[in-house]
Backbone as numpy.savetxt, mean C-alpha at the origin, in Angstrom:
# Nx Ny Nz CAx CAy CAz Cx Cy Cz
11.06 3.37 12.39 11.94 2.38 11.87 12.21 2.91 10.19
13.48 2.85 10.10 13.99 3.20 8.65 14.45 2.07 7.72
14.03 2.14 6.53 14.42 1.30 5.38 15.12 1.98 4.41
16.31 1.39 3.82 16.98 1.96 2.78 16.92 1.05 1.53
16.41 1.68 0.54 16.22 1.00 -0.87 16.95 1.68 -1.98
17.73 0.91 -2.81 18.23 1.46 -3.97 17.98 0.72 -5.38
17.46 1.34 -6.22 17.13 0.83 -7.50 17.75 1.80 -8.57
17.52 1.36 -9.82 18.07 2.08 -11.09 17.53 3.60 -11.03
16.21 3.69 -10.49 15.71 4.98 -10.34 16.12 5.91 -9.29
16.89 5.39 -8.22 17.35 6.26 -7.13 17.46 5.50 -5.87
18.17 6.17 -4.93 18.12 5.68 -3.63 17.12 6.30 -2.91
16.34 5.59 -1.99 15.22 6.16 -1.05 15.52 5.66 0.45
15.19 6.71 1.22 15.09 6.32 2.66 13.52 6.23 3.10
12.95 5.15 3.51 11.63 5.02 3.88 11.48 4.97 5.39
10.83 5.97 5.92 10.49 6.01 7.28 9.24 5.69 7.78
9.12 4.60 8.65 7.83 4.30 9.26 7.85 5.04 10.55
7.09 5.99 10.88 7.11 6.75 12.01 5.53 6.67 12.64
5.71 5.84 13.77 4.28 5.59 14.40 3.95 6.62 15.37
2.66 7.02 15.42 2.41 7.96 16.57 2.64 7.38 17.96
3.06 8.27 19.01 3.22 7.81 20.19 2.00 7.13 21.00
0.79 7.62 20.63 -0.35 7.28 21.00 -1.53 7.40 19.94
-2.65 6.74 20.34 -3.66 7.00 19.40 -3.97 5.64 18.91
-4.95 5.73 17.77 -5.53 4.46 17.16 -5.31 4.62 15.66
-4.53 3.77 15.10 -4.27 3.99 13.63 -4.93 3.06 12.91
-5.36 3.47 11.53 -5.72 2.57 10.63 -4.70 2.41 9.26
-4.90 1.37 8.64 -3.95 1.22 7.57 -4.90 0.76 6.51
-4.80 1.41 5.24 -5.57 1.04 4.23 -4.89 -0.10 3.40
-5.69 -1.09 3.08 -5.16 -2.47 2.36 -6.05 -2.64 1.02
-5.36 -2.74 -0.03 -6.15 -3.25 -1.32 -5.89 -4.60 -1.78
-4.84 -5.20 -1.20 -4.47 -6.56 -1.61 -3.40 -6.37 -2.58
-2.82 -5.28 -2.92 -1.82 -5.00 -3.83 -0.49 -5.12 -3.10
0.58 -4.94 -4.10 1.86 -5.04 -3.61 2.41 -3.91 -2.57
1.85 -2.65 -2.92 2.31 -1.58 -1.94 1.66 -1.58 -0.78
0.32 -1.74 -0.68 -0.22 -1.84 0.80 0.12 -2.95 1.47
0.44 -4.07 0.97 0.94 -5.16 1.62 2.35 -5.07 2.08
3.13 -4.32 1.45 4.67 -4.12 1.91 4.33 -3.10 2.91
3.54 -2.00 2.80 3.36 -0.95 3.95 2.99 -1.64 5.23
1.86 -2.52 5.03 1.48 -3.30 6.30 2.48 -4.08 6.83
3.32 -4.65 6.17 4.39 -5.45 6.71 5.34 -4.56 7.42
5.82 -3.46 6.90 6.67 -2.51 7.56 6.14 -1.77 8.92
4.87 -1.73 8.87 4.18 -1.06 9.99 4.24 -2.01 11.32
3.79 -3.52 10.76 3.84 -4.40 11.80 5.43 -4.71 12.34
6.38 -4.49 11.64 7.76 -4.68 12.13 8.01 -3.47 13.09
7.65 -2.14 12.64 7.85 -1.11 13.42 7.07 -1.18 14.69
5.87 -1.58 14.55 5.02 -1.64 15.91 5.58 -2.68 16.78
6.14 -3.90 16.38 6.61 -4.89 17.09 7.90 -4.41 17.92
8.61 -3.65 17.26 9.94 -3.15 17.84 9.83 -1.87 18.61
8.76 -1.11 18.25 8.75 0.17 19.01 7.57 0.46 19.89
6.39 0.01 19.36 5.05 0.44 20.05 4.03 -0.77 19.98
4.42 -1.90 20.61 3.65 -3.22 20.70 2.29 -3.12 21.08
1.98 -1.88 21.83 0.49 -1.82 22.30 -0.33 -0.74 21.66
0.33 -0.41 20.39 -0.43 0.74 19.66 -1.63 0.13 19.05
-2.95 0.48 19.26 -3.99 0.08 18.61 -3.94 0.27 16.98
-4.38 -0.68 16.22 -4.46 -0.46 14.88 -5.52 -1.37 14.26
-6.05 -0.94 13.14 -6.95 -1.67 12.25 -6.59 -1.64 10.84
-6.72 -2.56 10.09 -6.65 -2.58 8.74 -7.96 -2.49 8.08
-8.03 -1.54 7.10 -9.33 -1.27 6.35 -9.16 -1.51 4.83
-10.20 -2.12 4.35 -10.20 -2.23 2.82 -11.55 -1.59 2.43
-11.30 -0.67 1.47 -12.52 0.14 0.95 -12.91 -0.84 -0.16
-14.24 -1.06 0.13 -15.04 -2.01 -0.89 -15.34 -1.28 -2.34
-14.32 -1.39 -3.19 -14.48 -0.90 -4.54 -14.67 -2.07 -5.55
-14.80 -3.26 -5.07 -14.88 -4.44 -6.06 -13.41 -4.73 -6.91
-13.62 -5.38 -7.86 -12.46 -5.98 -8.71 -11.52 -6.62 -7.86
-12.03 -7.45 -6.88 -11.10 -8.49 -6.28 -10.32 -7.84 -5.03
-10.39 -6.55 -4.75 -9.76 -6.03 -3.56 -10.17 -6.73 -2.31
-11.55 -6.98 -2.10 -11.98 -7.42 -0.77 -11.42 -8.90 -0.69
-11.47 -9.73 -1.64 -10.97 -11.10 -1.60 -9.40 -11.14 -1.34
-8.74 -10.33 -2.19 -7.31 -10.52 -2.04 -6.71 -9.80 -0.74
-7.38 -8.72 -0.44 -6.99 -7.98 0.91 -6.99 -8.82 2.17
-8.16 -9.61 2.19 -8.45 -10.52 3.30 -7.39 -11.63 3.28
-7.17 -12.24 2.17 -6.27 -13.31 2.03 -4.78 -12.90 2.37
-4.48 -11.62 1.95 -3.05 -11.08 2.42 -2.98 -10.91 3.88
-4.01 -10.31 4.33 -3.90 -10.23 5.84 -3.91 -11.53 6.56
-4.80 -12.52 6.24 -4.52 -13.86 6.95 -3.18 -14.22 6.76
-2.38 -14.08 5.66 -0.88 -14.58 5.52 -0.09 -13.83 6.29
-0.25 -12.49 6.42 0.64 -11.79 7.07 0.51 -12.00 8.77
-0.81 -12.41 9.01 -1.01 -12.79 10.39 -0.18 -14.10 10.70
-0.20 -14.94 9.88 0.71 -16.14 10.20 2.36 -15.75 10.11
2.61 -14.92 9.09 4.01 -14.53 8.96 4.66 -13.84 10.11
3.87 -12.92 10.67 4.30 -12.07 11.68 3.95 -12.62 13.10
2.96 -13.51 13.06 2.66 -14.09 14.38 1.87 -13.14 15.34
0.77 -12.40 14.56 0.35 -11.31 15.27 -1.38 -11.35 14.85
-2.30 -10.98 15.61 -3.50 -10.89 15.08 -3.78 -9.49 14.37
-4.46 -9.42 13.31 -4.65 -8.15 12.66 -5.88 -7.93 12.50
-6.57 -6.85 13.25 -7.92 -6.44 12.99 -8.27 -5.93 11.73
-9.36 -6.41 11.11 -9.62 -6.13 9.81 -11.06 -5.68 9.53
-11.29 -4.70 8.73 -12.69 -4.27 8.61 -12.88 -3.72 6.91
-13.96 -4.10 6.66 -14.50 -3.46 5.19 -15.18 -2.05 5.37
-14.83 -1.08 4.51 -15.61 -0.07 4.57 -16.22 0.26 3.18
-17.52 0.70 3.29 -18.26 0.79 2.01 -17.73 2.03 1.34
-17.88 2.01 -0.02 -17.48 3.06 -0.91 -18.65 3.71 -1.56
-18.97 4.98 -1.68 -19.91 5.54 -2.28 -19.59 5.37 -3.95
-20.58 4.72 -4.34 -20.20 4.32 -5.86 -20.33 5.50 -6.84
-20.74 6.75 -6.32 -20.77 7.99 -7.16 -19.39 8.46 -7.20
-18.41 8.23 -6.32 -17.10 8.73 -6.29 -16.05 7.81 -6.87
-15.26 8.40 -7.98 -14.49 7.68 -8.73 -13.27 7.21 -7.67
-12.67 6.11 -8.03 -11.81 5.32 -7.10 -10.59 6.21 -6.95
-10.13 7.06 -7.77 -8.95 8.02 -7.46 -9.33 9.03 -6.23
-10.63 9.12 -5.95 -10.78 10.01 -4.71 -10.98 9.22 -3.55
-10.71 7.97 -3.44 -10.88 7.22 -2.25 -10.13 7.75 -1.12
-9.22 8.55 -1.34 -8.30 9.25 -0.29 -9.25 10.00 0.79
-10.30 10.57 0.15 -11.26 11.36 0.95 -12.49 10.84 1.11
-12.70 9.58 0.67 -14.04 8.95 0.81 -13.74 7.39 0.88
-14.36 6.84 1.89 -14.97 7.38 3.10 -13.99 7.47 4.51
-12.76 7.59 4.32 -11.82 7.58 5.39 -11.92 8.87 6.23
-12.06 9.95 5.54 -11.88 11.20 6.20 -12.84 11.45 7.40
-13.98 10.97 6.91 -15.20 11.25 8.15 -14.68 10.37 9.28
-14.13 9.16 9.09 -13.64 8.28 10.29 -12.56 9.06 11.17
-11.61 9.85 10.38 -10.63 10.51 11.10 -11.31 11.80 11.80
-12.33 12.42 11.11 -12.91 13.64 11.62 -13.55 13.38 12.90
-14.24 12.27 13.01 -15.02 11.94 14.15 -14.18 11.20 15.30
-12.95 10.90 15.07 -11.99 10.55 16.00 -12.00 8.91 16.06
-12.54 8.25 15.16 -12.44 6.76 15.20 -10.99 6.27 15.07
-10.29 7.17 14.39 -8.76 6.89 14.26 -8.10 8.13 14.39
-6.93 8.11 14.95 -6.22 9.35 14.85 -5.21 9.66 13.69
-4.74 8.62 12.95 -4.02 8.50 11.90 -4.23 7.56 10.85
-4.14 7.81 9.60 -4.34 6.80 8.56 -3.13 6.67 7.83
-2.56 5.37 7.55 -1.47 5.06 6.73 -2.02 4.60 5.41
-1.47 5.37 4.34 -1.73 4.89 2.82 -0.35 4.62 2.19
-0.57 3.57 1.16 0.62 3.16 0.67 0.80 4.06 -0.71
0.37 5.23 -1.03 0.42 5.96 -2.12 1.94 6.26 -2.55
2.19 5.90 -3.72 3.60 6.08 -4.38 3.44 7.13 -5.45
4.76 7.62 -5.91 4.68 8.57 -6.96 4.91 7.84 -8.33
4.45 8.57 -9.38 4.39 8.05 -10.76 5.92 7.90 -11.12
6.12 6.74 -11.75 7.50 6.61 -12.27 7.98 7.65 -13.26
9.23 8.12 -13.05 9.77 9.23 -13.95 10.01 8.75 -15.40
9.42 9.47 -16.35 9.56 9.00 -17.69 8.58 7.87 -18.10
7.90 7.47 -17.27 6.74 6.34 -17.50 5.31 6.92 -17.99
5.05 7.12 -19.13 3.87 7.85 -19.48 2.83 6.99 -19.86
1.73 7.06 -19.32 0.59 6.25 -19.49 -0.72 7.06 -19.42
-1.68 6.81 -20.47 -2.85 7.77 -20.62 -3.68 7.66 -19.47
-3.68 6.41 -18.68 -4.56 6.32 -17.47 -3.92 6.48 -16.17
-2.73 7.20 -16.15 -1.87 7.40 -15.03 -2.69 8.34 -14.02
-2.68 7.84 -12.69 -3.43 8.68 -11.68 -2.71 9.97 -11.60
-3.33 10.89 -11.00 -2.58 12.11 -10.79 -1.80 12.31 -9.44
-0.78 11.66 -9.37 0.17 11.71 -8.12 1.13 12.77 -8.25
1.27 13.44 -6.98 2.31 14.42 -6.87 3.36 14.02 -5.92
4.51 13.85 -6.24 5.67 13.34 -5.31 5.73 14.26 -4.25
5.56 13.86 -2.91 5.75 14.72 -1.73 6.65 13.99 -0.79
7.86 14.74 -0.54 8.91 13.82 0.34 8.43 13.87 1.86
7.68 15.09 2.15 7.21 15.14 3.74 5.81 14.59 3.83
6.09 13.33 4.48 4.93 12.53 4.68 3.84 13.10 5.57
4.38 14.18 6.29 3.40 14.91 7.29 2.80 16.19 6.76
2.84 16.19 5.40 2.16 17.36 4.74 0.65 17.40 4.95
0.10 16.00 5.03 -1.45 15.90 5.20 -1.76 15.60 6.52
-2.39 16.42 7.40 -2.81 16.28 8.70 -3.64 14.80 8.79
-3.16 14.11 9.85 -3.51 12.91 10.24 -3.24 11.67 9.07
-2.63 12.02 7.92 -2.25 11.02 7.08 -0.77 10.59 7.25
-0.53 9.41 6.96 0.83 9.10 6.92 1.16 8.49 5.56
2.04 8.92 4.61 2.21 8.41 3.43 3.76 7.94 3.28
4.34 6.95 3.79 5.81 6.89 3.83 6.36 6.51 2.41
5.46 6.12 1.56 6.05 5.75 0.04 5.93 6.78 -0.83
5.50 8.02 -0.59 5.02 8.98 -1.48 6.19 9.55 -2.38
7.38 9.35 -1.87 8.59 9.84 -2.55 9.20 8.61 -3.29
8.57 7.44 -3.38 8.95 6.23 -4.11 8.22 5.93 -5.25
8.87 5.08 -6.21 7.99 4.50 -7.38 8.10 3.13 -6.92
7.41 2.47 -7.92 6.99 0.96 -7.81 8.38 0.09 -7.61
9.43 0.60 -8.14 10.78 -0.27 -8.26 11.18 -0.35 -6.73
11.03 0.75 -6.05 11.43 0.84 -4.54 10.65 -0.17 -3.74
9.26 -0.09 -4.02 8.48 -1.11 -3.17 8.77 -2.40 -3.46
8.85 -2.97 -4.82 9.21 -4.25 -5.22 10.66 -4.64 -4.43
11.62 -3.75 -4.61 12.91 -4.02 -4.11 12.84 -4.27 -2.52
12.17 -3.46 -1.92 11.94 -3.48 -0.33 11.28 -4.86 0.07
10.24 -5.03 -0.83 9.55 -6.35 -0.54 10.68 -7.68 -0.61
11.63 -7.55 -1.55 12.55 -8.58 -1.63 13.58 -8.60 -0.45
13.91 -7.32 -0.20 14.91 -7.17 0.93 14.15 -7.87 2.33
13.03 -7.70 2.44 12.41 -8.08 3.70 11.94 -9.45 3.66
12.28 -10.25 2.51 11.98 -11.71 2.41 10.40 -11.92 2.41
9.77 -10.95 1.69 8.25 -11.04 1.47 7.80 -11.48 0.16
8.57 -12.37 -0.44 8.23 -12.75 -2.00 6.86 -13.28 -2.17
6.35 -13.83 -0.90 5.00 -14.44 -1.20 3.92 -13.35 -1.52
4.21 -12.11 -1.29 3.36 -11.09 -1.64 3.10 -11.07 -3.18
4.10 -11.42 -4.01 4.14 -11.16 -5.50 3.05 -12.15 -5.98
2.79 -13.48 -5.66 1.89 -14.32 -6.08 0.38 -14.13 -5.40
0.37 -13.48 -4.20 -0.91 -13.43 -3.53 -1.53 -12.07 -3.72
-0.75 -11.13 -4.36 -1.27 -9.72 -4.50 -2.05 -9.57 -5.83
-3.07 -8.53 -5.77 -3.82 -8.24 -6.97 -3.59 -6.94 -7.49
-3.03 -6.69 -8.71 -2.80 -5.39 -9.32 -3.82 -4.62 -10.09
-4.60 -5.25 -11.11 -5.29 -4.86 -12.15 -6.43 -3.97 -11.61
-6.64 -2.88 -12.41 -7.93 -2.09 -11.99 -8.97 -2.28 -12.90
-8.87 -3.08 -14.00 -9.80 -3.29 -14.99 -10.61 -4.82 -14.77
-9.98 -5.60 -14.06 -10.74 -6.98 -13.63 -10.37 -7.59 -12.55
-11.20 -8.29 -11.89 -11.08 -8.89 -10.63 -10.02 -10.06 -10.52
-9.59 -10.76 -11.47 -8.75 -11.93 -11.43 -7.81 -11.72 -12.65
-6.61 -12.06 -12.52 -5.60 -12.10 -13.49 -5.47 -10.63 -13.94
-4.66 -10.17 -14.94 -4.27 -9.01 -15.50 -4.82 -8.57 -16.91
-5.25 -7.35 -17.07 -5.54 -7.04 -18.38 -4.33 -6.62 -19.02
-3.23 -6.28 -18.51 -1.91 -5.86 -19.03 -2.10 -4.56 -19.79
-3.12 -3.88 -19.60 -3.09 -2.52 -20.27 -3.39 -1.45 -19.62
-4.06 -1.54 -18.26 -4.35 -0.38 -17.44 -2.98 0.07 -16.79
-3.08 1.25 -16.26 -1.81 1.77 -15.62 -1.07 0.94 -14.43
-1.93 0.30 -13.67 -1.44 -0.51 -12.56 -0.67 -1.65 -12.99
-1.28 -2.36 -14.13 -0.69 -3.56 -14.80 0.61 -3.09 -15.46
0.65 -2.09 -16.09 1.80 -1.72 -16.93 2.89 -1.08 -15.86
2.46 -0.50 -14.90 3.27 -0.06 -13.78 4.15 -1.20 -13.27
3.33 -2.23 -12.80 4.01 -3.36 -12.04 5.03 -4.05 -13.18
4.69 -4.11 -14.33 5.38 -4.77 -15.39 6.73 -3.83 -15.60
6.56 -2.55 -15.61 7.65 -1.86 -15.76 8.64 -1.80 -14.64
8.13 -2.01 -13.42 8.99 -2.08 -12.21 9.92 -3.31 -12.28
9.25 -4.43 -12.70 10.06 -5.72 -12.70 10.95 -5.65 -13.71
10.63 -4.96 -14.81 11.60 -4.95 -15.96 12.86 -4.10 -15.64
12.36 -3.04 -14.93 13.41 -2.08 -14.56 14.57 -2.79 -13.49
14.03 -3.69 -12.65 14.79 -4.36 -11.75 15.36 -5.75 -12.24
15.04 -5.93 -13.46 15.59 -7.18 -14.11 15.11 -8.34 -13.43
13.94 -8.33 -12.92 13.29 -9.56 -12.23 12.15 -10.03 -13.06
11.96 -11.29 -12.74 10.72 -12.01 -13.27 9.60 -11.91 -12.26
8.37 -11.58 -12.80 7.29 -11.46 -11.91 6.42 -12.90 -11.93
6.47 -13.52 -10.78 5.79 -14.81 -10.76 4.29 -14.57 -10.52
3.66 -13.39 -10.47 2.35 -13.26 -9.88 1.47 -13.23 -11.24
0.07 -13.55 -11.02 -0.70 -13.66 -12.19 -1.79 -12.56 -12.06
-2.15 -11.92 -10.87 -3.29 -11.19 -10.69 -2.79 -9.66 -10.44
């Protein structure tokens, strides 16, 4: 299923390509990006592969992700009228959160618990410099990583916020959690907080969310 999004930072074609068979997992943090990704996957699955097994996983790293991801999944269940299997996965506290991509999901893929994992990673906004910015590299080919699907990897935050509005999912704004420094509300200084503020300013939108 394809989605077309245009923002001041450029036009993007977002493709949600589900495997024809297997058992997929979808990473959910309770933030805007992962909530929009889960929504698009639910739409694609309903239209193309209604029997494809899937599970939503939240990596337990604290800072509100467990609470917000569970609440978001409950809301999306009601919105789409579908039961969403949901599980928490423990995180090795010795591993920094930026390395979550390989911990602890890769072992689940390696032993065959899931055939593919969908992740809502985006690229850093062009020209937006922040000392705490994660090391993201824009990759247009979402199939570069075996068993991983990253359909937002060529997008920045403006594209995800715009897609959210196009799909009439504005409830995500007030239910999502963004900050990487505290569990509730926003510090307004970490990269994630400033990236979200930048996206709304770029789109000339008011952000009604608090977290």
